[in-house]
Amino acid sequence: MKVNLREDVLKDHNVVAKLNREIFKKNNTLVINLMSSPGAGKTTLLEETVKYLVNKFTIAVIEGDLATDRDAQRLRLLGIKTVQINTVGGCHLDARMIAKIIPEFDLNQIDILFIENIGNLVCPSGYDLGQDYKVVVLSVPEGNDKIPKYPVMFRRTDITIINKIDLLPYVSFSIEEAKKDLAAINPQAQLLELSAQTGEGIEDWIKWINDAYLQCVKP
């Protein structure tokens, strides 16, 4: 028996992603899909981002994990509307999951919606959730091999954040090599260097979000 693999197996998901995007656009809600490997610092980065932006924007979060709501609890402590999605073993979020919980948000009152995806450098890269931007976080302790070893993830993102730069003196990681590897597979992608723990460099990330929001709400 032959199986024709030319048809897009993600077609239905992409249709739902398009509908999600239309809903977000209608409400002028900027949506950022945040991806990384486990432990890269997505939640800490979100916590610090919220602290910088909460007085200017109304922010909400969709938190994706295989199990538990520990990260969601951390964000709720900041007074942020956070809805948990547990995939119970699934390695990524998809557009259908997002669509199911959109009604839990009053998007008309939300300026920025962050989607913290499952910690994984493979599966999340292939799924459009209806977001405006895909952002990948790479932490310096992971080493310089991640960009060339997982090119699909970095090729499909709008911006790459190098996190935990406060650890550069203690690990073997080259920012210049990361820039070179990223430019080779995704010349259009931006690269930011920061430490979510110390706050070093986070102003550039905040500026990027502000600029992205202004672009999002243009008529």
PDB file of N, CA, C and O in Angstrom, residues 179-213:
ATOM      1  N   LYS A 179      26.197  34.092  16.168  1.00  0.00           N
ATOM      2  CA  LYS A 179      25.768  35.053  15.153  1.00  0.00           C
ATOM      3  C   LYS A 179      26.057  34.529  13.748  1.00  0.00           C
ATOM      4  O   LYS A 179      25.224  34.650  12.842  1.00  0.00           O
ATOM      5  N   LYS A 180      27.227  33.956  13.580  1.00  0.00           N
ATOM      6  CA  LYS A 180      27.628  33.427  12.274  1.00  0.00           C
ATOM      7  C   LYS A 180      26.729  32.260  11.866  1.00  0.00           C
ATOM      8  O   LYS A 180      26.273  32.183  10.718  1.00  0.00           O
ATOM      9  N   ASP A 181      26.465  31.354  12.794  1.00  0.00           N
ATOM     10  CA  ASP A 181      25.614  30.192  12.492  1.00  0.00           C
ATOM     11  C   ASP A 181      24.190  30.627  12.159  1.00  0.00           C
ATOM     12  O   ASP A 181      23.561  30.086  11.237  1.00  0.00           O
ATOM     13  N   LEU A 182      23.676  31.596  12.917  1.00  0.00           N
ATOM     14  CA  LEU A 182      22.312  32.061  12.671  1.00  0.00           C
ATOM     15  C   LEU A 182      22.220  32.762  11.320  1.00  0.00           C
ATOM     16  O   LEU A 182      21.266  32.542  10.558  1.00  0.00           O
ATOM     17  N   ALA A 183      23.192  33.593  11.012  1.00  0.00           N
ATOM     18  CA  ALA A 183      23.191  34.314   9.733  1.00  0.00           C
ATOM     19  C   ALA A 183      23.247  33.358   8.545  1.00  0.00           C
ATOM     20  O   ALA A 183      22.691  33.641   7.478  1.00  0.00           O
ATOM     21  N   ALA A 184      23.894  32.212   8.743  1.00  0.00           N
ATOM     22  CA  ALA A 184      24.034  31.249   7.656  1.00  0.00           C
ATOM     23  C   ALA A 184      22.706  30.582   7.301  1.00  0.00           C
ATOM     24  O   ALA A 184      22.482  30.219   6.138  1.00  0.00           O
ATOM     25  N   ILE A 185      21.823  30.411   8.289  1.00  0.00           N
ATOM     26  CA  ILE A 185      20.562  29.716   8.008  1.00  0.00           C
ATOM     27  C   ILE A 185      19.354  30.649   8.014  1.00  0.00           C
ATOM     28  O   ILE A 185      18.301  30.302   7.474  1.00  0.00           O
ATOM     29  N   ASN A 186      19.490  31.828   8.611  1.00  0.00           N
ATOM     30  CA  ASN A 186      18.359  32.759   8.696  1.00  0.00           C
ATOM     31  C   ASN A 186      18.892  34.189   8.749  1.00  0.00           C
ATOM     32  O   ASN A 186      18.911  34.823   9.808  1.00  0.00           O
ATOM     33  N   PRO A 187      19.306  34.713   7.605  1.00  0.00           N
ATOM     34  CA  PRO A 187      19.930  36.044   7.572  1.00  0.00           C
ATOM     35  C   PRO A 187      19.014  37.159   8.055  1.00  0.00           C
ATOM     36  O   PRO A 187      19.499  38.202   8.503  1.00  0.00           O
ATOM     37  N   GLN A 188      17.688  36.958   7.975  1.00  0.00           N
ATOM     38  CA  GLN A 188      16.747  38.003   8.374  1.00  0.00           C
ATOM     39  C   GLN A 188      16.495  38.049   9.881  1.00  0.00           C
ATOM     40  O   GLN A 188      15.969  39.031  10.405  1.00  0.00           O
ATOM     41  N   ALA A 189      16.830  36.977  10.572  1.00  0.00           N
ATOM     42  CA  ALA A 189      16.510  36.892  12.000  1.00  0.00           C
ATOM     43  C   ALA A 189      17.390  37.838  12.818  1.00  0.00           C
ATOM     44  O   ALA A 189      18.577  37.990  12.556  1.00  0.00           O
ATOM     45  N   GLN A 190      16.783  38.458  13.805  1.00  0.00           N
ATOM     46  CA  GLN A 190      17.536  39.272  14.745  1.00  0.00           C
ATOM     47  C   GLN A 190      18.108  38.392  15.856  1.00  0.00           C
ATOM     48  O   GLN A 190      17.570  37.323  16.148  1.00  0.00           O
ATOM     49  N   LEU A 191      19.169  38.861  16.469  1.00  0.00           N
ATOM     50  CA  LEU A 191      19.755  38.167  17.606  1.00  0.00           C
ATOM     51  C   LEU A 191      19.974  39.170  18.730  1.00  0.00           C
ATOM     52  O   LEU A 191      20.595  40.217  18.526  1.00  0.00           O
ATOM     53  N   LEU A 192      19.444  38.840  19.896  1.00  0.00           N
ATOM     54  CA  LEU A 192      19.616  39.677  21.075  1.00  0.00           C
ATOM     55  C   LEU A 192      20.356  38.902  22.144  1.00  0.00           C
ATOM     56  O   LEU A 192      20.148  37.694  22.298  1.00  0.00           O
ATOM     57  N   GLU A 193      21.193  39.600  22.882  1.00  0.00           N
ATOM     58  CA  GLU A 193      21.941  38.983  23.975  1.00  0.00           C
ATOM     59  C   GLU A 193      21.459  39.591  25.290  1.00  0.00           C
ATOM     60  O   GLU A 193      21.422  40.807  25.425  1.00  0.00           O
ATOM     61  N   LEU A 194      21.098  38.723  26.249  1.00  0.00           N
ATOM     62  CA  LEU A 194      20.623  39.255  27.523  1.00  0.00           C
ATOM     63  C   LEU A 194      20.771  38.220  28.634  1.00  0.00           C
ATOM     64  O   LEU A 194      21.060  37.044  28.387  1.00  0.00           O
ATOM     65  N   SER A 195      20.552  38.689  29.840  1.00  0.00           N
ATOM     66  CA  SER A 195      20.443  37.808  31.001  1.00  0.00           C
ATOM     67  C   SER A 195      19.131  38.128  31.696  1.00  0.00           C
ATOM     68  O   SER A 195      18.973  39.214  32.261  1.00  0.00           O
ATOM     69  N   ALA A 196      18.185  37.212  31.625  1.00  0.00           N
ATOM     70  CA  ALA A 196      16.910  37.413  32.307  1.00  0.00           C
ATOM     71  C   ALA A 196      17.110  37.458  33.818  1.00  0.00           C
ATOM     72  O   ALA A 196      16.324  38.073  34.543  1.00  0.00           O
ATOM     73  N   GLN A 197      18.174  36.829  34.293  1.00  0.00           N
ATOM     74  CA  GLN A 197      18.444  36.768  35.732  1.00  0.00           C
ATOM     75  C   GLN A 197      18.942  38.105  36.274  1.00  0.00           C
ATOM     76  O   GLN A 197      18.514  38.567  37.331  1.00  0.00           O
ATOM     77  N   THR A 198      19.862  38.744  35.550  1.00  0.00           N
ATOM     78  CA  THR A 198      20.455  39.988  36.032  1.00  0.00           C
ATOM     79  C   THR A 198      19.839  41.230  35.394  1.00  0.00           C
ATOM     80  O   THR A 198      20.015  42.335  35.903  1.00  0.00           O
ATOM     81  N   GLY A 199      19.140  41.049  34.280  1.00  0.00           N
ATOM     82  CA  GLY A 199      18.555  42.182  33.575  1.00  0.00           C
ATOM     83  C   GLY A 199      19.448  42.792  32.525  1.00  0.00           C
ATOM     84  O   GLY A 199      19.028  43.679  31.774  1.00  0.00           O
ATOM     85  N   GLU A 200      20.689  42.322  32.430  1.00  0.00           N
ATOM     86  CA  GLU A 200      21.614  42.856  31.440  1.00  0.00           C
ATOM     87  C   GLU A 200      21.075  42.624  30.024  1.00  0.00           C
ATOM     88  O   GLU A 200      20.725  41.514  29.646  1.00  0.00           O
ATOM     89  N   GLY A 201      20.993  43.687  29.238  1.00  0.00           N
ATOM     90  CA  GLY A 201      20.572  43.580  27.850  1.00  0.00           C
ATOM     91  C   GLY A 201      19.076  43.481  27.621  1.00  0.00           C
ATOM     92  O   GLY A 201      18.625  43.470  26.469  1.00  0.00           O
ATOM     93  N   ILE A 202      18.283  43.447  28.679  1.00  0.00           N
ATOM     94  CA  ILE A 202      16.847  43.211  28.496  1.00  0.00           C
ATOM     95  C   ILE A 202      16.154  44.421  27.865  1.00  0.00           C
ATOM     96  O   ILE A 202      15.072  44.286  27.274  1.00  0.00           O
ATOM     97  N   GLU A 203      16.771  45.599  27.928  1.00  0.00           N
ATOM     98  CA  GLU A 203      16.158  46.795  27.338  1.00  0.00           C
ATOM     99  C   GLU A 203      15.951  46.625  25.834  1.00  0.00           C
ATOM    100  O   GLU A 203      14.952  47.099  25.274  1.00  0.00           O
ATOM    101  N   ASP A 204      16.881  45.937  25.162  1.00  0.00           N
ATOM    102  CA  ASP A 204      16.748  45.713  23.718  1.00  0.00           C
ATOM    103  C   ASP A 204      15.543  44.815  23.426  1.00  0.00           C
ATOM    104  O   ASP A 204      14.840  45.006  22.424  1.00  0.00           O
ATOM    105  N   TRP A 205      15.316  43.830  24.276  1.00  0.00           N
ATOM    106  CA  TRP A 205      14.166  42.935  24.135  1.00  0.00           C
ATOM    107  C   TRP A 205      12.865  43.710  24.359  1.00  0.00           C
ATOM    108  O   TRP A 205      11.912  43.561  23.600  1.00  0.00           O
ATOM    109  N   ILE A 206      12.828  44.564  25.348  1.00  0.00           N
ATOM    110  CA  ILE A 206      11.643  45.367  25.628  1.00  0.00           C
ATOM    111  C   ILE A 206      11.365  46.314  24.464  1.00  0.00           C
ATOM    112  O   ILE A 206      10.203  46.501  24.062  1.00  0.00           O
ATOM    113  N   LYS A 207      12.400  46.916  23.910  1.00  0.00           N
ATOM    114  CA  LYS A 207      12.231  47.793  22.745  1.00  0.00           C
ATOM    115  C   LYS A 207      11.677  47.019  21.570  1.00  0.00           C
ATOM    116  O   LYS A 207      10.788  47.506  20.845  1.00  0.00           O
ATOM    117  N   TRP A 208      12.178  45.799  21.367  1.00  0.00           N
ATOM    118  CA  TRP A 208      11.687  44.984  20.256  1.00  0.00           C
ATOM    119  C   TRP A 208      10.190  44.711  20.420  1.00  0.00           C
ATOM    120  O   TRP A 208       9.422  44.795  19.459  1.00  0.00           O
ATOM    121  N   ILE A 209       9.753  44.401  21.637  1.00  0.00           N
ATOM    122  CA  ILE A 209       8.328  44.141  21.882  1.00  0.00           C
ATOM    123  C   ILE A 209       7.505  45.402  21.631  1.00  0.00           C
ATOM    124  O   ILE A 209       6.437  45.338  20.999  1.00  0.00           O
ATOM    125  N   ASN A 210       7.973  46.533  22.113  1.00  0.00           N
ATOM    126  CA  ASN A 210       7.264  47.796  21.872  1.00  0.00           C
ATOM    127  C   ASN A 210       7.105  48.066  20.379  1.00  0.00           C
ATOM    128  O   ASN A 210       6.015  48.435  19.921  1.00  0.00           O
ATOM    129  N   ASP A 211       8.171  47.883  19.629  1.00  0.00           N
ATOM    130  CA  ASP A 211       8.116  48.101  18.186  1.00  0.00           C
ATOM    131  C   ASP A 211       7.171  47.098  17.520  1.00  0.00           C
ATOM    132  O   ASP A 211       6.415  47.454  16.608  1.00  0.00           O
ATOM    133  N   ALA A 212       7.210  45.841  17.979  1.00  0.00           N
ATOM    134  CA  ALA A 212       6.331  44.813  17.415  1.00  0.00           C
ATOM    135  C   ALA A 212       4.878  45.133  17.687  1.00  0.00           C
ATOM    136  O   ALA A 212       4.009  44.919  16.824  1.00  0.00           O
ATOM    137  N   TYR A 213       4.593  45.659  18.869  1.00  0.00           N
ATOM    138  CA  TYR A 213       3.220  46.015  19.202  1.00  0.00           C
ATOM    139  C   TYR A 213       2.722  47.153  18.309  1.00  0.00           C
ATOM    140  O   TYR A 213       1.595  47.115  17.802  1.00  0.00           O
TER     141      TYR A 213
END
